[in-house]
PDB file of C-alpha atoms in Angstrom:
ATOM      1  CA  MET A   1      -7.527 -20.678 -71.110  1.00  0.00           C
ATOM      2  CA  LEU A   2      -9.240 -21.162 -75.266  1.00  0.00           C
ATOM      3  CA  GLN A   3     -13.110 -22.617 -74.710  1.00  0.00           C
ATOM      4  CA  GLY A   4     -12.249 -26.953 -75.732  1.00  0.00           C
ATOM      5  CA  GLN A   5      -8.647 -26.184 -74.460  1.00  0.00           C
ATOM      6  CA  PRO A   6      -8.102 -28.737 -72.174  1.00  0.00           C
ATOM      7  CA  THR A   7      -4.700 -27.188 -70.926  1.00  0.00           C
ATOM      8  CA  PRO A   8      -3.667 -23.008 -71.152  1.00  0.00           C
ATOM      9  CA  LEU A   9      -2.523 -22.041 -74.409  1.00  0.00           C
ATOM     10  CA  PRO A  10       1.047 -19.576 -73.663  1.00  0.00           C
ATOM     11  CA  LEU A  11       0.919 -16.349 -75.389  1.00  0.00           C
ATOM     12  CA  THR A  12       3.890 -14.179 -75.987  1.00  0.00           C
ATOM     13  CA  PHE A  13       3.923 -10.678 -76.968  1.00  0.00           C
ATOM     14  CA  LYS A  14       6.358  -8.915 -77.970  1.00  0.00           C
ATOM     15  CA  GLY A  15       6.707  -4.792 -77.843  1.00  0.00           C
ATOM     16  CA  ARG A  16       9.259  -1.936 -78.253  1.00  0.00           C
ATOM     17  CA  VAL A  17       9.046   0.885 -75.803  1.00  0.00           C
ATOM     18  CA  VAL A  18       9.226   4.319 -77.450  1.00  0.00           C
ATOM     19  CA  GLY A  19      10.863   7.247 -74.688  1.00  0.00           C
ATOM     20  CA  PRO A  20      10.786  10.533 -75.681  1.00  0.00           C
ATOM     21  CA  SER A  21      13.123  12.401 -78.085  1.00  0.00           C
ATOM     22  CA  PHE A  22      14.213  15.956 -78.979  1.00  0.00           C
ATOM     23  CA  HIS A  23      16.244  17.939 -80.797  1.00  0.00           C
ATOM     24  CA  LEU A  24      17.627  21.027 -79.563  1.00  0.00           C
ATOM     25  CA  SER A  25      18.625  23.787 -81.886  1.00  0.00           C
ATOM     26  CA  VAL A  26      21.937  24.552 -80.901  1.00  0.00           C
ATOM     27  CA  GLY A  27      24.368  21.897 -79.810  1.00  0.00           C
ATOM     28  CA  GLU A  28      25.717  24.362 -77.473  1.00  0.00           C
ATOM     29  CA  ILE A  29      24.360  28.081 -75.140  1.00  0.00           C
ATOM     30  CA  ASP A  30      27.106  30.260 -75.851  1.00  0.00           C
ATOM     31  CA  PHE A  31      26.737  33.357 -73.430  1.00  0.00           C
ATOM     32  CA  GLY A  32      29.544  34.623 -73.978  1.00  0.00           C
ATOM     33  CA  THR A  33      31.511  37.004 -71.846  1.00  0.00           C
ATOM     34  CA  VAL A  34      29.354  37.970 -69.003  1.00  0.00           C
ATOM     35  CA  SER A  35      30.053  40.117 -65.632  1.00  0.00           C
ATOM     36  CA  MET A  36      29.114  39.015 -62.477  1.00  0.00           C
ATOM     37  CA  GLY A  37      25.630  40.015 -61.104  1.00  0.00           C
ATOM     38  CA  PHE A  38      24.753  40.950 -64.927  1.00  0.00           C
ATOM     39  CA  ASN A  39      22.178  38.979 -66.921  1.00  0.00           C
ATOM     40  CA  ALA A  40      22.731  37.316 -70.539  1.00  0.00           C
ATOM     41  CA  THR A  41      20.261  35.565 -72.762  1.00  0.00           C
ATOM     42  CA  ALA A  42      19.775  33.183 -75.793  1.00  0.00           C
ATOM     43  CA  ASN A  43      17.144  31.839 -77.711  1.00  0.00           C
ATOM     44  CA  ILE A  44      16.649  28.367 -78.219  1.00  0.00           C
ATOM     45  CA  THR A  45      14.314  26.211 -79.924  1.00  0.00           C
ATOM     46  CA  MET A  46      13.138  22.604 -78.518  1.00  0.00           C
ATOM     47  CA  HIS A  47      11.694  19.772 -81.507  1.00  0.00           C
ATOM     48  CA  ASN A  48       9.782  16.827 -80.761  1.00  0.00           C
ATOM     49  CA  THR A  49      11.007  13.740 -82.542  1.00  0.00           C
ATOM     50  CA  SER A  50       8.877  11.236 -81.167  1.00  0.00           C
ATOM     51  CA  ASP A  51       5.432  10.660 -82.123  1.00  0.00           C
ATOM     52  CA  ILE A  52       4.256  10.412 -78.760  1.00  0.00           C
ATOM     53  CA  PRO A  53       3.653  14.265 -76.554  1.00  0.00           C
ATOM     54  CA  MET A  54       6.490  15.012 -74.152  1.00  0.00           C
ATOM     55  CA  LYS A  55       6.463  17.118 -71.307  1.00  0.00           C
ATOM     56  CA  PHE A  56       9.381  18.635 -69.605  1.00  0.00           C
ATOM     57  CA  VAL A  57      10.358  21.373 -67.297  1.00  0.00           C
ATOM     58  CA  LEU A  58      13.374  23.654 -67.380  1.00  0.00           C
ATOM     59  CA  ARG A  59      14.956  24.878 -64.137  1.00  0.00           C
ATOM     60  CA  ILE A  60      16.620  28.035 -63.295  1.00  0.00           C
ATOM     61  CA  PRO A  61      18.322  28.711 -59.861  1.00  0.00           C
ATOM     62  CA  GLU A  62      16.601  31.075 -58.006  1.00  0.00           C
ATOM     63  CA  GLU A  63      18.330  34.202 -57.389  1.00  0.00           C
ATOM     64  CA  SER A  64      19.636  33.292 -53.666  1.00  0.00           C
ATOM     65  CA  GLU A  65      21.215  30.102 -54.997  1.00  0.00           C
ATOM     66  CA  SER A  66      22.956  32.433 -57.790  1.00  0.00           C
ATOM     67  CA  ARG A  67      24.688  35.041 -55.333  1.00  0.00           C
ATOM     68  CA  GLN A  68      26.175  32.402 -53.925  1.00  0.00           C
ATOM     69  CA  VAL A  69      28.379  31.458 -57.165  1.00  0.00           C
ATOM     70  CA  PRO A  70      30.948  33.680 -55.616  1.00  0.00           C
ATOM     71  CA  TYR A  71      31.892  31.605 -52.463  1.00  0.00           C
ATOM     72  CA  THR A  72      32.482  29.041 -54.930  1.00  0.00           C
ATOM     73  CA  TYR A  73      35.229  31.415 -56.234  1.00  0.00           C
ATOM     74  CA  LEU A  74      36.426  32.192 -52.991  1.00  0.00           C
ATOM     75  CA  TYR A  75      36.721  28.367 -52.257  1.00  0.00           C
ATOM     76  CA  THR A  76      39.087  28.085 -55.149  1.00  0.00           C
ATOM     77  CA  TYR A  77      41.227  31.410 -54.822  1.00  0.00           C
ATOM     78  CA  ILE A  78      41.642  30.187 -51.727  1.00  0.00           C
ATOM     79  CA  TYR A  79      42.723  26.955 -52.172  1.00  0.00           C
ATOM     80  CA  ILE A  80      45.183  28.260 -55.064  1.00  0.00           C
ATOM     81  CA  TYR A  81      46.566  30.542 -52.241  1.00  0.00           C
ATOM     82  CA  ILE A  82      46.569  27.603 -50.022  1.00  0.00           C
ATOM     83  CA  CYS A  83      48.930  25.946 -52.674  1.00  0.00           C
ATOM     84  CA  VAL A  84      50.910  28.525 -53.766  1.00  0.00           C
ATOM     85  CA  CYS A  85      51.946  29.403 -49.558  1.00  0.00           C
ATOM     86  CA  VAL A  86      53.094  25.716 -49.740  1.00  0.00           C
ATOM     87  CA  LEU A  87      54.904  25.509 -52.859  1.00  0.00           C
ATOM     88  CA  TYR A  88      57.141  28.558 -51.635  1.00  0.00           C
ATOM     89  CA  ILE A  89      57.911  26.959 -48.230  1.00  0.00           C
ATOM     90  CA  TYR A  90      59.085  24.065 -49.875  1.00  0.00           C
ATOM     91  CA  ILE A  91      61.180  26.537 -51.852  1.00  0.00           C
ATOM     92  CA  TYR A  92      62.549  28.007 -49.104  1.00  0.00           C
ATOM     93  CA  ILE A  93      63.740  24.777 -47.135  1.00  0.00           C
ATOM     94  CA  TYR A  94      65.181  23.230 -50.311  1.00  0.00           C
ATOM     95  CA  ILE A  95      67.033  26.424 -50.745  1.00  0.00           C
ATOM     96  CA  TYR A  96      68.447  26.892 -47.106  1.00  0.00           C
ATOM     97  CA  ILE A  97      69.002  22.639 -47.551  1.00  0.00           C
ATOM     98  CA  TYR A  98      71.422  23.836 -50.661  1.00  0.00           C
ATOM     99  CA  ILE A  99      73.330  27.039 -49.105  1.00  0.00           C
ATOM    100  CA  TYR A 100      73.781  24.742 -46.112  1.00  0.00           C
ATOM    101  CA  ILE A 101      75.122  21.548 -47.884  1.00  0.00           C
ATOM    102  CA  LEU A 102      76.968  24.520 -49.886  1.00  0.00           C
ATOM    103  CA  CYS A 103      78.393  25.662 -46.926  1.00  0.00           C
ATOM    104  CA  ILE A 104      79.713  22.378 -45.217  1.00  0.00           C
ATOM    105  CA  TYR A 105      81.102  21.657 -48.716  1.00  0.00           C
ATOM    106  CA  ILE A 106      83.298  25.306 -48.571  1.00  0.00           C
ATOM    107  CA  TYR A 107      84.385  24.417 -44.925  1.00  0.00           C
ATOM    108  CA  ILE A 108      85.520  21.247 -45.948  1.00  0.00           C
ATOM    109  CA  TYR A 109      87.370  22.743 -48.811  1.00  0.00           C
ATOM    110  CA  ILE A 110      89.086  25.098 -46.949  1.00  0.00           C
ATOM    111  CA  TYR A 111      89.632  22.828 -44.171  1.00  0.00           C
ATOM    112  CA  ILE A 112      91.383  20.722 -46.859  1.00  0.00           C
ATOM    113  CA  HIS A 113      93.270  22.938 -48.152  1.00  0.00           C
ATOM    114  CA  ILE A 114      95.110  24.670 -44.710  1.00  0.00           C
ATOM    115  CA  TYR A 115      95.639  21.584 -43.445  1.00  0.00           C
ATOM    116  CA  THR A 116      97.551  20.230 -46.622  1.00  0.00           C
ATOM    117  CA  SER A 117      99.344  23.136 -47.022  1.00  0.00           C
ATOM    118  CA  ILE A 118     100.272  23.074 -43.215  1.00  0.00           C
ATOM    119  CA  ILE A 119     101.794  19.843 -43.626  1.00  0.00           C
ATOM    120  CA  SER A 120     103.370  21.231 -46.935  1.00  0.00           C
ATOM    121  CA  LEU A 121     104.796  23.908 -45.156  1.00  0.00           C
ATOM    122  CA  SER A 122     105.703  21.431 -42.229  1.00  0.00           C
ATOM    123  CA  LEU A 123     107.257  18.949 -44.633  1.00  0.00           C
ATOM    124  CA  TYR A 124     109.359  21.685 -46.392  1.00  0.00           C
ATOM    125  CA  THR A 125     110.439  23.141 -43.596  1.00  0.00           C
ATOM    126  CA  TYR A 126     111.293  20.259 -41.864  1.00  0.00           C
ATOM    127  CA  THR A 127     113.627  19.168 -44.652  1.00  0.00           C
ATOM    128  CA  ASN A 128     115.249  22.631 -45.105  1.00  0.00           C
ATOM    129  CA  ILE A 129     116.123  22.022 -41.739  1.00  0.00           C
ATOM    130  CA  TYR A 130     117.260  18.654 -42.142  1.00  0.00           C
ATOM    131  CA  THR A 131     119.424  20.630 -45.130  1.00  0.00           C
ATOM    132  CA  THR A 132     121.056  23.291 -44.471  1.00  0.00           C
ATOM    133  CA  ARG A 133     122.468  21.769 -41.526  1.00  0.00           C
TER     134      ARG A 133
END
């Protein structure tokens, strides 16, 4: 409250929050081909591009956590193996059904062919019997 002012005077403040910002010397870190169980290193530089000081923490997984990585690959391989097995089962079922339907068609075709042959032979014999008399 201002002296001599009977009512409080409102004050408005404007401001801008500036957070820390930084720039890395590389866009992505390429370690190349690294065999399982071997280490690779890469050097990068971090530049503070803001006017305020910045603290950062670089977290590197512990040795025990990095040893668990192959198990994720194991789960991937198991998943792929199961998918391939299911695919083979579907293929075998499809082939079995296809062969079964093909056999039915062949059976019907042979049955109709033999049946029509018998009928035509019977008619031929029947007509020959009556025409020879």
